Tab-separated table of C-alpha atoms in Angstrom:
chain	number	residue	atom	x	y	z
A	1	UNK	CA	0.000	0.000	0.000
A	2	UNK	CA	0.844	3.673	-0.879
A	3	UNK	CA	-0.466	6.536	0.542
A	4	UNK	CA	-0.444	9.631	-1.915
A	5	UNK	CA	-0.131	13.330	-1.578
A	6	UNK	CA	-1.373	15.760	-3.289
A	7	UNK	CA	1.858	16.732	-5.714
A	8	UNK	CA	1.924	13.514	-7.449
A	9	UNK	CA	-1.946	13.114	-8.316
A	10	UNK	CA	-1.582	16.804	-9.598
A	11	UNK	CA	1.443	16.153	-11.922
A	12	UNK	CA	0.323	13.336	-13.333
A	13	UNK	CA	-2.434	14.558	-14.750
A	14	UNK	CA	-0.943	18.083	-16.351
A	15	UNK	CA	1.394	16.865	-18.947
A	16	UNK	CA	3.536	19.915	-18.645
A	17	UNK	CA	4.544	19.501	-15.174
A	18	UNK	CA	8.171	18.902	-15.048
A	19	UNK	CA	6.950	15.882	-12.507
A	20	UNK	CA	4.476	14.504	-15.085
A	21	UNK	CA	6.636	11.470	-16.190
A	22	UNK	CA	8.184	10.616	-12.862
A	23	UNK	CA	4.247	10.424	-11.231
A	24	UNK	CA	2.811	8.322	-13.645
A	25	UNK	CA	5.764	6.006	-14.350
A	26	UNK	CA	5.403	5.629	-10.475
A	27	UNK	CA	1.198	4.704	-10.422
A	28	UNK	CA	1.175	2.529	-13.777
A	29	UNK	CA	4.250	0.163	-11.897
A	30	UNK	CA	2.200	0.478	-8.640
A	31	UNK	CA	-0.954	-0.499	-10.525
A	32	UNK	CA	1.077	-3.709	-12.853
A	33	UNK	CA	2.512	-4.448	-9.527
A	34	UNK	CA	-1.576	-4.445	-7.723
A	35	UNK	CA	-0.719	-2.033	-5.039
A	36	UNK	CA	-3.277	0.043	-3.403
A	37	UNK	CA	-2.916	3.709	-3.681
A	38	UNK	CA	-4.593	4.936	-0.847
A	39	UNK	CA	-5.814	9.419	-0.918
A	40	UNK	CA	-7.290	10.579	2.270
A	41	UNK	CA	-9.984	12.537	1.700
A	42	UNK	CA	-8.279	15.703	2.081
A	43	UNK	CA	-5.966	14.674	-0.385
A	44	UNK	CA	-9.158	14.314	-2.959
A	45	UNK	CA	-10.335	17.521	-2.074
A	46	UNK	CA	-7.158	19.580	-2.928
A	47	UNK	CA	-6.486	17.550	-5.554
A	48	UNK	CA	-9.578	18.782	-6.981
A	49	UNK	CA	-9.757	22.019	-6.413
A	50	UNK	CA	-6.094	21.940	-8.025
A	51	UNK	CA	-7.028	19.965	-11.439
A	52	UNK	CA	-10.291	22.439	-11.592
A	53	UNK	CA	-8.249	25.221	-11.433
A	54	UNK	CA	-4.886	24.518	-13.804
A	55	UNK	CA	-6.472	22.010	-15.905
A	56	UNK	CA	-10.402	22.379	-15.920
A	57	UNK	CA	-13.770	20.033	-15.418
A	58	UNK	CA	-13.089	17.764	-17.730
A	59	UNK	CA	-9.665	16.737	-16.090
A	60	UNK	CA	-10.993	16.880	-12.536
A	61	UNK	CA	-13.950	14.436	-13.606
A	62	UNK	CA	-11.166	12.423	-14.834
A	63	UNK	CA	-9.677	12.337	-11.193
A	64	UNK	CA	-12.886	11.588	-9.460
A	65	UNK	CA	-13.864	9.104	-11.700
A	66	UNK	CA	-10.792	7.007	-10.963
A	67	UNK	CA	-11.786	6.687	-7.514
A	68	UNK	CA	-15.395	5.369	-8.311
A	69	UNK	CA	-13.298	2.725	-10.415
A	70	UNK	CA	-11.096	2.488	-8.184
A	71	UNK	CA	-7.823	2.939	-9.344
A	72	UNK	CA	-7.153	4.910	-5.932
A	73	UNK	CA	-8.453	4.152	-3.367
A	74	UNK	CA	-9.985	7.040	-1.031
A	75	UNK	CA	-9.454	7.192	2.913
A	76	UNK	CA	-12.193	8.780	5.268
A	77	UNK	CA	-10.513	10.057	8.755
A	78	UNK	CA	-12.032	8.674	11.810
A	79	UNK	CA	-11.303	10.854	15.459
A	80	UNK	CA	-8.460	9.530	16.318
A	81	UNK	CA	-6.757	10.646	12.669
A	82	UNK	CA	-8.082	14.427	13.478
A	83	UNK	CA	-6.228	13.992	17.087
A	84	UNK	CA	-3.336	12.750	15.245
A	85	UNK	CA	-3.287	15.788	12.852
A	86	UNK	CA	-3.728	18.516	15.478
A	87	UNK	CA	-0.807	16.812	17.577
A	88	UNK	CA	1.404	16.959	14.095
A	89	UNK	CA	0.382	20.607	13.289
A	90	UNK	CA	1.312	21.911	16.724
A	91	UNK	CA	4.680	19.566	17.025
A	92	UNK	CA	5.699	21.164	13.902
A	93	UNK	CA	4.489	24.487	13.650
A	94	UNK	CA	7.459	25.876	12.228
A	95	UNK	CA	7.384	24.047	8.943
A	96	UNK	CA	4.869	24.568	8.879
A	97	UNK	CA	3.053	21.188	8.428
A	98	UNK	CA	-1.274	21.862	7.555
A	99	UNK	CA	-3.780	19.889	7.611
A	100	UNK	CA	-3.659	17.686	4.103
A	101	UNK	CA	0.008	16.623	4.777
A	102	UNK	CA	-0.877	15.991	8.513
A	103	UNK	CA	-3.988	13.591	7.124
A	104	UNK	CA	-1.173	11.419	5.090
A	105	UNK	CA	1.009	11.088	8.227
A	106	UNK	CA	-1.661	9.788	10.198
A	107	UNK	CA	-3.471	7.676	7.238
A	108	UNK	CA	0.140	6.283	7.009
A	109	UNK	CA	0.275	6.239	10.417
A	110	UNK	CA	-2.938	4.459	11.502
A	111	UNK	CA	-2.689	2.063	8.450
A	112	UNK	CA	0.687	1.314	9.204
A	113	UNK	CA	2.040	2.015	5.783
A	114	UNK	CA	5.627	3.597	5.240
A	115	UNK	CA	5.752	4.661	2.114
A	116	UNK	CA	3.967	7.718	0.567
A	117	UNK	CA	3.800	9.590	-2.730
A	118	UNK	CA	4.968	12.704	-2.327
A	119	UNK	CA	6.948	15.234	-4.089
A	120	UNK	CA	6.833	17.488	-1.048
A	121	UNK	CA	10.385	16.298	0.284
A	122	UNK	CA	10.586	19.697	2.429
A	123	UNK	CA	7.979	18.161	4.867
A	124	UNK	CA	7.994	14.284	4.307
A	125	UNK	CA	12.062	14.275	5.470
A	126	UNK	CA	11.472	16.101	8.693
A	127	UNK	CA	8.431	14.495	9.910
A	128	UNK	CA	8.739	11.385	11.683
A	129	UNK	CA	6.086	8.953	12.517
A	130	UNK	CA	5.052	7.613	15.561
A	131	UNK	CA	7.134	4.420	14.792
A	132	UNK	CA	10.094	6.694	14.659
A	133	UNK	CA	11.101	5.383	11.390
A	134	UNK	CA	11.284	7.550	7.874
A	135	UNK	CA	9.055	7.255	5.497
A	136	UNK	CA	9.802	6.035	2.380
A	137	UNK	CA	9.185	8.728	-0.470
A	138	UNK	CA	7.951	7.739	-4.094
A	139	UNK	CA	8.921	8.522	-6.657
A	140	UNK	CA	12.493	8.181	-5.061
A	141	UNK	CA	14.134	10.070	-7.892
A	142	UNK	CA	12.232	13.888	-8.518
């Protein structure tokens, strides 16, 4: 299992995004290989609002519709994930952290899953989680 951030889902969906290739090459072996790609649900909000916004309806619906066929797999938070984020926003304040990358952490965290999609590497190094180890970032090579 993956969980994925925002940046990838983004880039690999706007073909001029110098992350384009490196995001899909990473989901089509992820898919061949049957791995889940797990998006909290803030994730698939900003996600959204991102692919409305740079790359219109049409590609947004594109987005959403791969979740109903699930081809990524979307996350609801329960409590304890909301406690979890609040704790991680206030330990590091000075990044600082907000509330979609907090809701990966403790996705990750709760389904005990170390590696994530991100190409946010300015938050994903420092943050630790609760098991102390490093995540593991994909794609490995930005």
């Amino acid at each position: 299992m993956i969980v994925c951030d925002t940046g990838p889902l983004v880039a690999a969906a706007l073909k001029d995004d110098k992350h384009y290739y490196s995001s899909v090459e990473l989901f089509t072996s992820a898919r061949l290989a049957a791995r889940k790609l797990l998006v909290p649900i803030t994730v698939v909000a900003e996600v959204g609002y991102l692919l409305e916004r740079f790359a219109g309806p049409r590609t947004e619906a594109r987005f959403i519709r791969s979740l109903a066929e699930r081809d990524f797999i979307p996350i609801a938070l329960d409590t304890a994930d909301f406690e979890r984020m609040a704790e991680l926003i206030e330990k590091y304040a000075d990044l600082p952290l907000g509330t979609t990358d907090a809701s990966v952490i403790a996705v990750a965290e709760r389904l005990d899953v170390d590696e994530v999609a991100t190409l946010d590497r300015r938050h994903f190094t420092v943050v630790r989680p609760r098991n102390g180890a490093a995540f593991s970032l994909l794609p490995e090579v930005l």
